[in-house]
PDB file of C-alpha atoms in Angstrom:
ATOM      1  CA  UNK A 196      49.358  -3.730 127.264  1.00  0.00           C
ATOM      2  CA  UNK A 197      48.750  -1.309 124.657  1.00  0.00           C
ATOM      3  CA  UNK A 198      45.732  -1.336 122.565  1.00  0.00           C
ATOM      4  CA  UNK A 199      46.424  -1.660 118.842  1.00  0.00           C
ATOM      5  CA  UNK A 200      43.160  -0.278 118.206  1.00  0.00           C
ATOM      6  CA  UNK A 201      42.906   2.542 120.428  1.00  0.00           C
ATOM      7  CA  UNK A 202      46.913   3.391 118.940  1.00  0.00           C
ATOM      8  CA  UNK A 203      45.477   3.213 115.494  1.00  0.00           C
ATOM      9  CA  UNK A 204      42.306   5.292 115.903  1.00  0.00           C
ATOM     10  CA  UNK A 205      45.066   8.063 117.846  1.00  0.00           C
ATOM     11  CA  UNK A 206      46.650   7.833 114.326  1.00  0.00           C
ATOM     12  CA  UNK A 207      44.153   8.547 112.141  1.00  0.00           C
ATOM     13  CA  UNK A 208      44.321  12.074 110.475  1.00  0.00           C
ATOM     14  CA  UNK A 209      41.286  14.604 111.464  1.00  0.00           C
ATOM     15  CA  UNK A 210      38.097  14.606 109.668  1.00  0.00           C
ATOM     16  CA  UNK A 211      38.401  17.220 106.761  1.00  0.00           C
ATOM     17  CA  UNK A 212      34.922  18.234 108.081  1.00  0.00           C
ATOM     18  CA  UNK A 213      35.496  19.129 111.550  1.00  0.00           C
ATOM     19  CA  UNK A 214      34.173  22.836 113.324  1.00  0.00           C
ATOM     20  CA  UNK A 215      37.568  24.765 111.986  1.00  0.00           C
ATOM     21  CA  UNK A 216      36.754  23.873 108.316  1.00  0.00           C
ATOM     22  CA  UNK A 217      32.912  24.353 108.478  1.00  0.00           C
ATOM     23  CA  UNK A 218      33.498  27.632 110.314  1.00  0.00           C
ATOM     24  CA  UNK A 219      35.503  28.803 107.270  1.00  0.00           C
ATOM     25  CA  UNK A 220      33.112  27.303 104.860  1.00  0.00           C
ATOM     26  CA  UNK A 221      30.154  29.510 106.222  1.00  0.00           C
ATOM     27  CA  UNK A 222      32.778  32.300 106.286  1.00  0.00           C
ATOM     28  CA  UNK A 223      33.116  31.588 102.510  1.00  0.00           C
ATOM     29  CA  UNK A 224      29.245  31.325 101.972  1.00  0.00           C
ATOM     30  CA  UNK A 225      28.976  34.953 103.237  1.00  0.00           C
ATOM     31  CA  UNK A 226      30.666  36.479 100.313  1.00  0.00           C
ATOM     32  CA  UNK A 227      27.949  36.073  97.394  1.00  0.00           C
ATOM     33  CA  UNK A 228      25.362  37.169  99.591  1.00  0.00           C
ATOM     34  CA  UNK A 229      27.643  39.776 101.059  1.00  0.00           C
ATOM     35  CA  UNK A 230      28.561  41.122  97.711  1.00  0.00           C
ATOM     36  CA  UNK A 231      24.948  40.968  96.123  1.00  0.00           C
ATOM     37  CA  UNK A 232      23.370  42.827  98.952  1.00  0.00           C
ATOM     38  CA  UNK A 233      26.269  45.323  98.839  1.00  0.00           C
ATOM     39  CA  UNK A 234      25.331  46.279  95.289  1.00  0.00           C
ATOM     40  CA  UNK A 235      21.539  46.128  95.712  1.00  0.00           C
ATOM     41  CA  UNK A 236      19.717  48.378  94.057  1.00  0.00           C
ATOM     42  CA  UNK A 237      23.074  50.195  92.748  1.00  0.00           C
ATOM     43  CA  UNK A 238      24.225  50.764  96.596  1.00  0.00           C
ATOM     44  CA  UNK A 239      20.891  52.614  97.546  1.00  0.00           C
ATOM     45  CA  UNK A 240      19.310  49.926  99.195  1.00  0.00           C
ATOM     46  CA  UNK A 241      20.643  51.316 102.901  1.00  0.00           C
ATOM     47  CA  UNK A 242      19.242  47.907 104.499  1.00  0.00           C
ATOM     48  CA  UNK A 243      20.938  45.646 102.366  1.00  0.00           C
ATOM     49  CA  UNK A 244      23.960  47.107 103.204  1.00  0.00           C
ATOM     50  CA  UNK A 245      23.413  47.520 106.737  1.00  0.00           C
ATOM     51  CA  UNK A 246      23.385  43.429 106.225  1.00  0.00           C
ATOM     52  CA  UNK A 247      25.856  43.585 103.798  1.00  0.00           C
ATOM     53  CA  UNK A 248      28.343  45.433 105.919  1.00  0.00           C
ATOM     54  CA  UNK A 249      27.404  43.197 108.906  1.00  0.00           C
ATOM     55  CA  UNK A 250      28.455  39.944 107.289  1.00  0.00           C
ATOM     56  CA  UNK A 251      31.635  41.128 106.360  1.00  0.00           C
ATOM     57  CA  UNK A 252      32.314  42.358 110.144  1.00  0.00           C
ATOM     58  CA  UNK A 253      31.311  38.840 111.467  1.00  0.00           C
ATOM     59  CA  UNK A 254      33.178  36.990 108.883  1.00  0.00           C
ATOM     60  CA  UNK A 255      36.442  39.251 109.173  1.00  0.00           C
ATOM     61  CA  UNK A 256      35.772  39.113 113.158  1.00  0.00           C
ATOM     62  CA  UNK A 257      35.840  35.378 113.177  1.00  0.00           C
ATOM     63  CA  UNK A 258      38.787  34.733 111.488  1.00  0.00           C
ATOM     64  CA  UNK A 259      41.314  33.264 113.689  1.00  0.00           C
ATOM     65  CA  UNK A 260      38.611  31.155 115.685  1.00  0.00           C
ATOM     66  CA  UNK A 261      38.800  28.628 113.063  1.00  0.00           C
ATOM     67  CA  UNK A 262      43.002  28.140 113.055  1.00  0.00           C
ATOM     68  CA  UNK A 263      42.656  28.436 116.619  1.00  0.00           C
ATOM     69  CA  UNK A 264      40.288  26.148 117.580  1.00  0.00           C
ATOM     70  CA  UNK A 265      42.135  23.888 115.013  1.00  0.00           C
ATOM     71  CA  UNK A 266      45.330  24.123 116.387  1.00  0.00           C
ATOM     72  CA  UNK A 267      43.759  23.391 120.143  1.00  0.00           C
ATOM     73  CA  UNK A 268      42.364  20.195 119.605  1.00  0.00           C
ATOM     74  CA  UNK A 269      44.542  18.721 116.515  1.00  0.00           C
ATOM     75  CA  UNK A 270      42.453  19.372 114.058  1.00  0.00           C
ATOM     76  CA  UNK A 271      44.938  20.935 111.118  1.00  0.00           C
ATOM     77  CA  UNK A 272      44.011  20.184 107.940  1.00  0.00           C
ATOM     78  CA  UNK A 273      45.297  20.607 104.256  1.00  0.00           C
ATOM     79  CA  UNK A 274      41.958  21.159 103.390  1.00  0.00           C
ATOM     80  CA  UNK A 275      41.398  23.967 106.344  1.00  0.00           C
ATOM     81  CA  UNK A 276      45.290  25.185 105.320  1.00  0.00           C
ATOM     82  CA  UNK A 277      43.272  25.688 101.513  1.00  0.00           C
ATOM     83  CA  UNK A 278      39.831  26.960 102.260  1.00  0.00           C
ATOM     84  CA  UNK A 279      41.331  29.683 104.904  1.00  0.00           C
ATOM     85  CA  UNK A 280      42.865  32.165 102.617  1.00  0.00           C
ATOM     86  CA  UNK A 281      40.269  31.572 100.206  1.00  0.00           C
ATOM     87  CA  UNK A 282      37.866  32.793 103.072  1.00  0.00           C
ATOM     88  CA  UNK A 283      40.274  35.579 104.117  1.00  0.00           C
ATOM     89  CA  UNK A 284      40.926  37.154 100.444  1.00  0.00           C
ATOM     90  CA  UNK A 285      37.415  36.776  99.032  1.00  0.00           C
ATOM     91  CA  UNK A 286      35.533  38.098 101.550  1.00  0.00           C
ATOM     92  CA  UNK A 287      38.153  41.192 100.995  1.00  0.00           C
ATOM     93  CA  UNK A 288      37.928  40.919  97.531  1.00  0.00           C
ATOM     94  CA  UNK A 289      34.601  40.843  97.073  1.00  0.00           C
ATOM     95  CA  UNK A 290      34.061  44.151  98.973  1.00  0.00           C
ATOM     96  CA  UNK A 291      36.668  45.730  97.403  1.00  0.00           C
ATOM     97  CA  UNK A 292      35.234  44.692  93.594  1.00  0.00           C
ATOM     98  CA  UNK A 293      31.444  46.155  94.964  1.00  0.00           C
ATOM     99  CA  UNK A 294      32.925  49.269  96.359  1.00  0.00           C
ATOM    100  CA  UNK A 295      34.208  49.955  93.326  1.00  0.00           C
ATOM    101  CA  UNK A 296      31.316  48.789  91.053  1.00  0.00           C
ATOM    102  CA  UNK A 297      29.405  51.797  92.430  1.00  0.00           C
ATOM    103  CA  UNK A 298      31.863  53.728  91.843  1.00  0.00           C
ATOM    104  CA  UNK A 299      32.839  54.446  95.908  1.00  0.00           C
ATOM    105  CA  UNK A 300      36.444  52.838  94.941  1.00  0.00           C
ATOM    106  CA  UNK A 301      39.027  53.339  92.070  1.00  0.00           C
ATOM    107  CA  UNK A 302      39.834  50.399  90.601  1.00  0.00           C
ATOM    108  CA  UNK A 303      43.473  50.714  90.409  1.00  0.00           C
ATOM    109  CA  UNK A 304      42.851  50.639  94.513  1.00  0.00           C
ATOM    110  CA  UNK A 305      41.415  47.393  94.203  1.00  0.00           C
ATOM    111  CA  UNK A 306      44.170  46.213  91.871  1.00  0.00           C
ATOM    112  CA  UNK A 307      46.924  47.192  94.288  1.00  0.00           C
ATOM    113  CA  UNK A 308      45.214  45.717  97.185  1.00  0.00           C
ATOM    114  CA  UNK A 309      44.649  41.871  95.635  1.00  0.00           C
ATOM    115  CA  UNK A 310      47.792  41.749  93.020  1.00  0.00           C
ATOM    116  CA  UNK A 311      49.628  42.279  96.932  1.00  0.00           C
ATOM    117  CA  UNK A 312      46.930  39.954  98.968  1.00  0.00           C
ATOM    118  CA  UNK A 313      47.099  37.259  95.935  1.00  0.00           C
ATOM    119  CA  UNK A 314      50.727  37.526  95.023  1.00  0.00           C
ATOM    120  CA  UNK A 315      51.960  37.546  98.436  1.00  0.00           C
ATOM    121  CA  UNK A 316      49.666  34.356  99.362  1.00  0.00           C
ATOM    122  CA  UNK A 317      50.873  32.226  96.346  1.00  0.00           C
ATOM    123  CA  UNK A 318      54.185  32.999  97.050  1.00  0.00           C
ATOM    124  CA  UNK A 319      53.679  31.311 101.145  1.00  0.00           C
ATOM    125  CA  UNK A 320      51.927  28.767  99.833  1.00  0.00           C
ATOM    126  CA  UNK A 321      54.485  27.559  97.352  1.00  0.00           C
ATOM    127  CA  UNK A 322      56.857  28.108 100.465  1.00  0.00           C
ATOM    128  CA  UNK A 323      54.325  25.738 102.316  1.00  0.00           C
ATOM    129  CA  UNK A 324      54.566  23.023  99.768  1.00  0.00           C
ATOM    130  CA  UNK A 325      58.630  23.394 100.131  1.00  0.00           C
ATOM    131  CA  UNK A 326      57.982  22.141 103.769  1.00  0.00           C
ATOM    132  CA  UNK A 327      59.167  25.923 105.241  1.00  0.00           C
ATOM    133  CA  UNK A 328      56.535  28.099 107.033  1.00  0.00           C
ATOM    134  CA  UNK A 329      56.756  31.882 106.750  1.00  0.00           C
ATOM    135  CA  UNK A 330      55.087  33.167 109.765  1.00  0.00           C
ATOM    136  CA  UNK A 331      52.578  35.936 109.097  1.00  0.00           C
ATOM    137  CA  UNK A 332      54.705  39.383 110.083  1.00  0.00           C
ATOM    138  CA  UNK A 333      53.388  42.047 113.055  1.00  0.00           C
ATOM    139  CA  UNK A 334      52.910  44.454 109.742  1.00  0.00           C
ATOM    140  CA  UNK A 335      50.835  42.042 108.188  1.00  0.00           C
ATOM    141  CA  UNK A 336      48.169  41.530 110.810  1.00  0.00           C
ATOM    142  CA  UNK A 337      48.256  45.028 111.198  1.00  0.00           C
ATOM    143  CA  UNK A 338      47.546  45.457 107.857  1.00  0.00           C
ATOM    144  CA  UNK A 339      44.554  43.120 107.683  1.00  0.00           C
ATOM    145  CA  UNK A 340      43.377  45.014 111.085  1.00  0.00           C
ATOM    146  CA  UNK A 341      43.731  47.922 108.854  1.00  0.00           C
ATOM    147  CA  UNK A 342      42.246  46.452 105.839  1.00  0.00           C
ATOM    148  CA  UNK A 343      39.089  45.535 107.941  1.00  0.00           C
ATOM    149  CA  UNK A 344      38.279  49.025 109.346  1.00  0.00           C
ATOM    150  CA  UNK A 345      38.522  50.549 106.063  1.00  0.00           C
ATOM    151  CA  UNK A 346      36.123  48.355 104.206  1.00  0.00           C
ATOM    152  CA  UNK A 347      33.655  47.888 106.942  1.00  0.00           C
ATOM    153  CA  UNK A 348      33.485  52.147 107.496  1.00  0.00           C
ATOM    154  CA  UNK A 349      33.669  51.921 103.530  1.00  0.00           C
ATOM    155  CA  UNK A 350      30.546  49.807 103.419  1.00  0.00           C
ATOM    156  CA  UNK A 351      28.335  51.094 106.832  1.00  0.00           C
ATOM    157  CA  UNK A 352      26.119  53.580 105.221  1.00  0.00           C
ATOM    158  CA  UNK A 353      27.441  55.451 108.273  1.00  0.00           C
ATOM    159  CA  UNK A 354      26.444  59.156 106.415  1.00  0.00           C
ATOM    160  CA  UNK A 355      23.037  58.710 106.969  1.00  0.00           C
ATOM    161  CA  UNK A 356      23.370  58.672 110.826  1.00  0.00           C
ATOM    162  CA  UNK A 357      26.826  60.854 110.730  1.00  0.00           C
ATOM    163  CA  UNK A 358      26.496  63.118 108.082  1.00  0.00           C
ATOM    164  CA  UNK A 359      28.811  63.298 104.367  1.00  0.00           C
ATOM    165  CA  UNK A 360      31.657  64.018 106.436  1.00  0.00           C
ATOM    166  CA  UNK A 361      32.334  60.028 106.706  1.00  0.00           C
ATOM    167  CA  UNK A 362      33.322  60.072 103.430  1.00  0.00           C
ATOM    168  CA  UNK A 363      36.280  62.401 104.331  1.00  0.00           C
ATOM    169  CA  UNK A 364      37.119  59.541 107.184  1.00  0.00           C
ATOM    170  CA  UNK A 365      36.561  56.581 104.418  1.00  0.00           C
ATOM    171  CA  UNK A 366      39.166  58.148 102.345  1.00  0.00           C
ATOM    172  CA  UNK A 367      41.815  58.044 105.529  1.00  0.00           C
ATOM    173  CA  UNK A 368      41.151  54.962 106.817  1.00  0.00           C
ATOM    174  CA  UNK A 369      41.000  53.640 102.721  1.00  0.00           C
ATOM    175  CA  UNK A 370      44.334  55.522 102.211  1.00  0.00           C
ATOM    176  CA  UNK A 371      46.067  54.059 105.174  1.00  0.00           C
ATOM    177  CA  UNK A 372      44.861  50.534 105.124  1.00  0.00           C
ATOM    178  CA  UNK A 373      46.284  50.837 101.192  1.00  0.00           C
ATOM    179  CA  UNK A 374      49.814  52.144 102.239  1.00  0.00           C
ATOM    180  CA  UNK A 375      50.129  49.942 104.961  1.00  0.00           C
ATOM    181  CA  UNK A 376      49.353  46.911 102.055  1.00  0.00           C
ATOM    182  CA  UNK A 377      51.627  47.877 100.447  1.00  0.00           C
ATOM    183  CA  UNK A 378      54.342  48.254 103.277  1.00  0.00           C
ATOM    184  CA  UNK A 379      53.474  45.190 104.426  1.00  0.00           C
ATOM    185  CA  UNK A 380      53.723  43.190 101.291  1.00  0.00           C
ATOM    186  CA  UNK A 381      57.565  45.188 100.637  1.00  0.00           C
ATOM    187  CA  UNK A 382      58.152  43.328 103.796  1.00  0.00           C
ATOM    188  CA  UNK A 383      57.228  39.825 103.189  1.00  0.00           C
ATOM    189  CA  UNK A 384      59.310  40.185  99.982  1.00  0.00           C
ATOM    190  CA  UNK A 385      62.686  41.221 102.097  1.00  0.00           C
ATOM    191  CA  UNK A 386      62.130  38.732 104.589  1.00  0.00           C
ATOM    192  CA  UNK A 387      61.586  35.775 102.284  1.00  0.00           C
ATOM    193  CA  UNK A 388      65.074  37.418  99.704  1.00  0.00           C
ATOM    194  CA  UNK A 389      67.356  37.196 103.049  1.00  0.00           C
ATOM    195  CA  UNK A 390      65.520  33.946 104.404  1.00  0.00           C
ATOM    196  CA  UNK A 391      66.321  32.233 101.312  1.00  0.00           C
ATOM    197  CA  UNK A 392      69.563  33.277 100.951  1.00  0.00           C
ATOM    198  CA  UNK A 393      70.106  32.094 104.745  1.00  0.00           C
ATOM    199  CA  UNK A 394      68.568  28.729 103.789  1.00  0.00           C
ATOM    200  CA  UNK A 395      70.854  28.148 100.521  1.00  0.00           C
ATOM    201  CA  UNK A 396      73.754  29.132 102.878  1.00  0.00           C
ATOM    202  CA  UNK A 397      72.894  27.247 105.905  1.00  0.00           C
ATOM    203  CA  UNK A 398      70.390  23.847 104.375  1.00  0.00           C
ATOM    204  CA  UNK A 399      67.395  26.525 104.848  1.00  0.00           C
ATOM    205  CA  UNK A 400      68.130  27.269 108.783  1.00  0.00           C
ATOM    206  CA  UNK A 401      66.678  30.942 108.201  1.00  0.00           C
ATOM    207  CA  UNK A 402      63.170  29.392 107.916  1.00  0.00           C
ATOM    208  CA  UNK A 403      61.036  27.992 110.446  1.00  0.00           C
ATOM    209  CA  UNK A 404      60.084  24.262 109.672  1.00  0.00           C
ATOM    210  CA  UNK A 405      56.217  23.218 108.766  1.00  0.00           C
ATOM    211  CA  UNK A 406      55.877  20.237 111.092  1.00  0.00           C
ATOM    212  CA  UNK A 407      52.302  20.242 111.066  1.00  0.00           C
TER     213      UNK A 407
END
């Protein structure tokens, strides 16, 4: 005989706060600190960088432990499917904005980077709501692979130990991160055109359904 309570606790919905979701709200805790060590002292604090640059490494490096260890034991939230890309483009953000505030970024860098990150977000969460999924693209995580090298050589007061020529390497690994942003968002946009026309042809067969 079944159990009507033990069938009704399997129903129940996860906890919002579950080990996914607090792992991304630390993640999300890192970024004022992050960002106020980062600009300490106008960027010539070399400790607070050190410890700047080193919460951005373990917050980028932990990303995907969260959705993983959510999608292993159930534990999918709308609440974790909110505070993740919060985590993901502030942290980015963030170090972008205090690169720049000293002056170590241009601006119209940063602009490119989160009109792409934000817009391209938006749009796959409005997708989301629709009930269709748009899987994140091989481009796009290596973009954010991309993404994370830059900023984390752009923040590692590396010259001290290296020498000024790491500024030569920021500037690559800043220039290619950038181009492959921008590559990657050109894709999302031509998937999601011919995706959408396949759905209005075919009752939206080109997109992959959100059954979670």
């Amino acid at each position: 005989m079944t159990n009507r309570g033990d069938a009704g606790a399997q129903a129940l919905p996860p906890s919002n706060w579950n080990a996914p979701n607090i792992i991304t709200v630390v993640r999300i805790c890192f970024i004022p600190a992050m960002l106020w060590l980062l600009i300490a002292d106008a960027g010539r604090d070399d400790t607070a960088r050190w410890v700047a640059a080193a919460l951005f490494i373990v917050a980028i490096a932990t990303d995907g432990i969260d959705g993983a260890i959510a999608r292993r034991y159930n534990l999918i939230t709308d609440l974790g499917k909110l505070l993740d890309p919060i985590a993901d483009k502030g942290l980015t953000g963030a170090a972008l904005v205090g690169l720049a505030m000293l002056g170590e970024l241009p601006w119209w860098v940063v602009a490119i980077v989160l009109v792409r990150e934000l817009g391209i977000t938006l749009w796959r969460l409005v997708e989301l709501r629709r009930g269709l999924v748009i899987p994140a693209s091989r481009g796009g995580k290596i973009k954010t692979v991309s993404q994370g090298i830059a900023i984390s050589l752009a923040m590692l007061p590396l010259w001290i130990v290296l020498g000024e020529w790491v500024h030569w390497l920021n500037g690559v690994t800043m220039t290619v991160a950038v181009v492959l942003t921008l590559a990657s968002g050109l894709d999302y946009l031509v998937r999601g055109w011919n995706e959408n026309r396949g759905a209005a042809g075919d009752g939206a067969g080109g997109l992959e359904r959100n059954d979670e």
